Amino acid sequence: MTPTDAANPARRLTARVTGEVQAVGFRYRTLQQANRLGLTGVVSNHSDGSVLVVAEGPEPALEELLHWLNSPTAPGTVDAVQDSWSDATGKYGSFSTE
C-alpha cells in the first residue's frame, strides 16, 4: 500500500474514542486490527480518558477499522467515536501504540 496506488489511494482517519476505553486492552486490540488491515499509524491514551487513533491506508480498510471501533467487539465500552478524514501524509512506517 502506497499513497500513489490509484485503485486505493491512501487516506488518513483520525478517531477520538470516548467511554470506558482505557485499561481494557483497547489500544492493543486496535493495534491488532490495524495490522490485520495493513494500516499504519498510532493509537494513544489521552489524559481525559479518551483514546486517539490515527490510521493511514486504503479507505476501505480504514472504514473497516472505523466500523470495528464502533462495534460491540471493541474492548471496554465505547460511548462515541468522533472521526475525521484527510489525505494521508505517509508519516508512519507501521502501526504502533503510545
mmCIF file with all atom_site columns, C-alpha atoms in Angstrom:
data_model
loop_
_atom_site.group_PDB
_atom_site.id
_atom_site.type_symbol
_atom_site.label_atom_id
_atom_site.label_alt_id
_atom_site.label_comp_id
_atom_site.label_asym_id
_atom_site.label_entity_id
_atom_site.label_seq_id
_atom_site.pdbx_PDB_ins_code
_atom_site.Cartn_x
_atom_site.Cartn_y
_atom_site.Cartn_z
_atom_site.occupancy
_atom_site.B_iso_or_equiv
_atom_site.pdbx_formal_charge
_atom_site.auth_seq_id
_atom_site.auth_comp_id
_atom_site.auth_asym_id
_atom_site.auth_atom_id
_atom_site.pdbx_PDB_model_num
ATOM 1  C CA . MET A 1 1  ? 0.000   0.000  0.000  1.00 0.00 ? 1  MET A CA 1
ATOM 2  C CA . THR A 1 2  ? 1.340   3.386  -1.004 1.00 0.00 ? 2  THR A CA 1
ATOM 3  C CA . PRO A 1 3  ? -0.170  6.842  -1.283 1.00 0.00 ? 3  PRO A CA 1
ATOM 4  C CA . THR A 1 4  ? 0.223   6.613  -5.092 1.00 0.00 ? 4  THR A CA 1
ATOM 5  C CA . ASP A 1 5  ? -1.843  3.423  -5.536 1.00 0.00 ? 5  ASP A CA 1
ATOM 6  C CA . ALA A 1 6  ? -4.507  4.724  -7.939 1.00 0.00 ? 6  ALA A CA 1
ATOM 7  C CA . ALA A 1 7  ? -7.006  1.939  -7.158 1.00 0.00 ? 7  ALA A CA 1
ATOM 8  C CA . ASN A 1 8  ? -6.942  2.605  -3.382 1.00 0.00 ? 8  ASN A CA 1
ATOM 9  C CA . PRO A 1 9  ? -5.276  5.939  -2.650 1.00 0.00 ? 9  PRO A CA 1
ATOM 10 C CA . ALA A 1 10 ? -4.117  6.267  0.933  1.00 0.00 ? 10 ALA A CA 1
ATOM 11 C CA . ARG A 1 11 ? -6.286  8.305  3.285  1.00 0.00 ? 11 ARG A CA 1
ATOM 12 C CA . ARG A 1 12 ? -5.991  9.261  6.938  1.00 0.00 ? 12 ARG A CA 1
ATOM 13 C CA . LEU A 1 13 ? -8.607  8.506  9.570  1.00 0.00 ? 13 LEU A CA 1
ATOM 14 C CA . THR A 1 14 ? -8.369  10.347 12.881 1.00 0.00 ? 14 THR A CA 1
ATOM 15 C CA . ALA A 1 15 ? -10.754 9.000  15.504 1.00 0.00 ? 15 ALA A CA 1
ATOM 16 C CA . ARG A 1 16 ? -11.266 10.068 19.132 1.00 0.00 ? 16 ARG A CA 1
ATOM 17 C CA . VAL A 1 17 ? -12.910 7.259  21.069 1.00 0.00 ? 17 VAL A CA 1
ATOM 18 C CA . THR A 1 18 ? -14.657 8.032  24.354 1.00 0.00 ? 18 THR A CA 1
ATOM 19 C CA . GLY A 1 19 ? -16.156 5.798  27.019 1.00 0.00 ? 19 GLY A CA 1
ATOM 20 C CA . GLU A 1 20 ? -14.512 3.136  29.164 1.00 0.00 ? 20 GLU A CA 1
ATOM 21 C CA . VAL A 1 21 ? -11.671 2.536  26.715 1.00 0.00 ? 21 VAL A CA 1
ATOM 22 C CA . GLN A 1 22 ? -8.542  2.746  28.865 1.00 0.00 ? 22 GLN A CA 1
ATOM 23 C CA . ALA A 1 23 ? -7.088  -0.150 30.890 1.00 0.00 ? 23 ALA A CA 1
ATOM 24 C CA . VAL A 1 24 ? -9.250  -2.649 28.990 1.00 0.00 ? 24 VAL A CA 1
ATOM 25 C CA . GLY A 1 25 ? -6.878  -3.693 26.183 1.00 0.00 ? 25 GLY A CA 1
ATOM 26 C CA . PHE A 1 26 ? -8.345  -1.177 23.731 1.00 0.00 ? 26 PHE A CA 1
ATOM 27 C CA . ARG A 1 27 ? -5.012  0.052  22.352 1.00 0.00 ? 27 ARG A CA 1
ATOM 28 C CA . TYR A 1 28 ? -3.624  -3.472 21.955 1.00 0.00 ? 28 TYR A CA 1
ATOM 29 C CA . ARG A 1 29 ? -6.738  -4.740 20.162 1.00 0.00 ? 29 ARG A CA 1
ATOM 30 C CA . THR A 1 30 ? -6.766  -1.632 17.931 1.00 0.00 ? 30 THR A CA 1
ATOM 31 C CA . LEU A 1 31 ? -3.135  -2.352 17.067 1.00 0.00 ? 31 LEU A CA 1
ATOM 32 C CA . GLN A 1 32 ? -4.100  -5.937 16.139 1.00 0.00 ? 32 GLN A CA 1
ATOM 33 C CA . GLN A 1 33 ? -6.990  -4.753 13.958 1.00 0.00 ? 33 GLN A CA 1
ATOM 34 C CA . ALA A 1 34 ? -4.869  -2.119 12.203 1.00 0.00 ? 34 ALA A CA 1
ATOM 35 C CA . ASN A 1 35 ? -2.107  -4.636 11.500 1.00 0.00 ? 35 ASN A CA 1
ATOM 36 C CA . ARG A 1 36 ? -4.648  -7.159 10.189 1.00 0.00 ? 36 ARG A CA 1
ATOM 37 C CA . LEU A 1 37 ? -5.941  -4.472 7.812  1.00 0.00 ? 37 LEU A CA 1
ATOM 38 C CA . GLY A 1 38 ? -2.445  -3.407 6.705  1.00 0.00 ? 38 GLY A CA 1
ATOM 39 C CA . LEU A 1 39 ? -2.729  0.110  8.118  1.00 0.00 ? 39 LEU A CA 1
ATOM 40 C CA . THR A 1 40 ? -0.054  2.402  9.502  1.00 0.00 ? 40 THR A CA 1
ATOM 41 C CA . GLY A 1 41 ? -0.449  4.935  12.304 1.00 0.00 ? 41 GLY A CA 1
ATOM 42 C CA . VAL A 1 42 ? -0.683  5.171  16.072 1.00 0.00 ? 42 VAL A CA 1
ATOM 43 C CA . VAL A 1 43 ? -3.129  4.664  18.925 1.00 0.00 ? 43 VAL A CA 1
ATOM 44 C CA . SER A 1 44 ? -2.672  6.504  22.223 1.00 0.00 ? 44 SER A CA 1
ATOM 45 C CA . ASN A 1 45 ? -4.387  7.163  25.544 1.00 0.00 ? 45 ASN A CA 1
ATOM 46 C CA . HIS A 1 46 ? -5.168  10.753 26.481 1.00 0.00 ? 46 HIS A CA 1
ATOM 47 C CA . SER A 1 47 ? -5.451  12.299 29.928 1.00 0.00 ? 47 SER A CA 1
ATOM 48 C CA . ASP A 1 48 ? -9.193  12.935 29.514 1.00 0.00 ? 48 ASP A CA 1
ATOM 49 C CA . GLY A 1 49 ? -9.803  9.167  29.321 1.00 0.00 ? 49 GLY A CA 1
ATOM 50 C CA . SER A 1 50 ? -10.241 9.047  25.563 1.00 0.00 ? 50 SER A CA 1
ATOM 51 C CA . VAL A 1 51 ? -8.190  7.099  23.045 1.00 0.00 ? 51 VAL A CA 1
ATOM 52 C CA . LEU A 1 52 ? -6.898  8.724  19.855 1.00 0.00 ? 52 LEU A CA 1
ATOM 53 C CA . VAL A 1 53 ? -6.470  6.615  16.728 1.00 0.00 ? 53 VAL A CA 1
ATOM 54 C CA . VAL A 1 54 ? -4.619  7.971  13.703 1.00 0.00 ? 54 VAL A CA 1
ATOM 55 C CA . ALA A 1 55 ? -4.542  5.458  10.860 1.00 0.00 ? 55 ALA A CA 1
ATOM 56 C CA . GLU A 1 56 ? -3.459  5.652  7.232  1.00 0.00 ? 56 GLU A CA 1
ATOM 57 C CA . GLY A 1 57 ? -4.158  3.302  4.353  1.00 0.00 ? 57 GLY A CA 1
ATOM 58 C CA . PRO A 1 58 ? -6.761  2.487  1.716  1.00 0.00 ? 58 PRO A CA 1
ATOM 59 C CA . GLU A 1 59 ? -10.165 3.954  2.536  1.00 0.00 ? 59 GLU A CA 1
ATOM 60 C CA . PRO A 1 60 ? -11.991 0.579  2.548  1.00 0.00 ? 60 PRO A CA 1
ATOM 61 C CA . ALA A 1 61 ? -9.595  -0.715 5.239  1.00 0.00 ? 61 ALA A CA 1
ATOM 62 C CA . LEU A 1 62 ? -9.994  2.492  7.247  1.00 0.00 ? 62 LEU A CA 1
ATOM 63 C CA . GLU A 1 63 ? -13.779 2.194  7.024  1.00 0.00 ? 63 GLU A CA 1
ATOM 64 C CA . GLU A 1 64 ? -13.490 -1.360 8.331  1.00 0.00 ? 64 GLU A CA 1
ATOM 65 C CA . LEU A 1 65 ? -11.376 -0.126 11.264 1.00 0.00 ? 65 LEU A CA 1
ATOM 66 C CA . LEU A 1 66 ? -13.911 2.624  11.989 1.00 0.00 ? 66 LEU A CA 1
ATOM 67 C CA . HIS A 1 67 ? -16.735 0.083  11.919 1.00 0.00 ? 67 HIS A CA 1
ATOM 68 C CA . TRP A 1 68 ? -14.791 -2.097 14.386 1.00 0.00 ? 68 TRP A CA 1
ATOM 69 C CA . LEU A 1 69 ? -14.159 0.897  16.702 1.00 0.00 ? 69 LEU A CA 1
ATOM 70 C CA . ASN A 1 70 ? -17.933 1.410  16.855 1.00 0.00 ? 70 ASN A CA 1
ATOM 71 C CA . SER A 1 71 ? -18.773 -2.282 17.270 1.00 0.00 ? 71 SER A CA 1
ATOM 72 C CA . PRO A 1 72 ? -19.536 -4.293 20.418 1.00 0.00 ? 72 PRO A CA 1
ATOM 73 C CA . THR A 1 73 ? -16.421 -6.392 19.743 1.00 0.00 ? 73 THR A CA 1
ATOM 74 C CA . ALA A 1 74 ? -14.142 -3.450 20.618 1.00 0.00 ? 74 ALA A CA 1
ATOM 75 C CA . PRO A 1 75 ? -12.886 -3.800 24.224 1.00 0.00 ? 75 PRO A CA 1
ATOM 76 C CA . GLY A 1 76 ? -14.457 -1.784 27.002 1.00 0.00 ? 76 GLY A CA 1
ATOM 77 C CA . THR A 1 77 ? -17.489 0.386  26.453 1.00 0.00 ? 77 THR A CA 1
ATOM 78 C CA . VAL A 1 78 ? -17.397 2.822  23.551 1.00 0.00 ? 78 VAL A CA 1
ATOM 79 C CA . ASP A 1 79 ? -19.733 5.781  24.072 1.00 0.00 ? 79 ASP A CA 1
ATOM 80 C CA . ALA A 1 80 ? -18.781 7.711  20.936 1.00 0.00 ? 80 ALA A CA 1
ATOM 81 C CA . VAL A 1 81 ? -16.304 7.829  18.077 1.00 0.00 ? 81 VAL A CA 1
ATOM 82 C CA . GLN A 1 82 ? -15.608 11.228 16.554 1.00 0.00 ? 82 GLN A CA 1
ATOM 83 C CA . ASP A 1 83 ? -13.928 10.721 13.194 1.00 0.00 ? 83 ASP A CA 1
ATOM 84 C CA . SER A 1 84 ? -12.379 12.984 10.614 1.00 0.00 ? 84 SER A CA 1
ATOM 85 C CA . TRP A 1 85 ? -10.806 12.193 7.256  1.00 0.00 ? 85 TRP A CA 1
ATOM 86 C CA . SER A 1 86 ? -7.906  13.739 5.368  1.00 0.00 ? 86 SER A CA 1
ATOM 87 C CA . ASP A 1 87 ? -5.230  12.850 2.856  1.00 0.00 ? 87 ASP A CA 1
ATOM 88 C CA . ALA A 1 88 ? -2.518  10.507 4.110  1.00 0.00 ? 88 ALA A CA 1
ATOM 89 C CA . THR A 1 89 ? 0.842   12.066 4.894  1.00 0.00 ? 89 THR A CA 1
ATOM 90 C CA . GLY A 1 90 ? 2.959   8.893  4.852  1.00 0.00 ? 90 GLY A CA 1
ATOM 91 C CA . LYS A 1 91 ? 4.278   9.828  8.307  1.00 0.00 ? 91 LYS A CA 1
ATOM 92 C CA . TYR A 1 92 ? 4.016   6.313  9.740  1.00 0.00 ? 92 TYR A CA 1
ATOM 93 C CA . GLY A 1 93 ? 6.001   3.247  8.657  1.00 0.00 ? 93 GLY A CA 1
ATOM 94 C CA . SER A 1 94 ? 3.975   0.838  10.787 1.00 0.00 ? 94 SER A CA 1
ATOM 95 C CA . PHE A 1 95 ? 1.160   0.882  13.339 1.00 0.00 ? 95 PHE A CA 1
ATOM 96 C CA . SER A 1 96 ? 2.166   1.387  16.980 1.00 0.00 ? 96 SER A CA 1
ATOM 97 C CA . THR A 1 97 ? 0.873   2.278  20.424 1.00 0.00 ? 97 THR A CA 1
ATOM 98 C CA . GLU A 1 98 ? 1.954   5.189  22.582 1.00 0.00 ? 98 GLU A CA 1
#
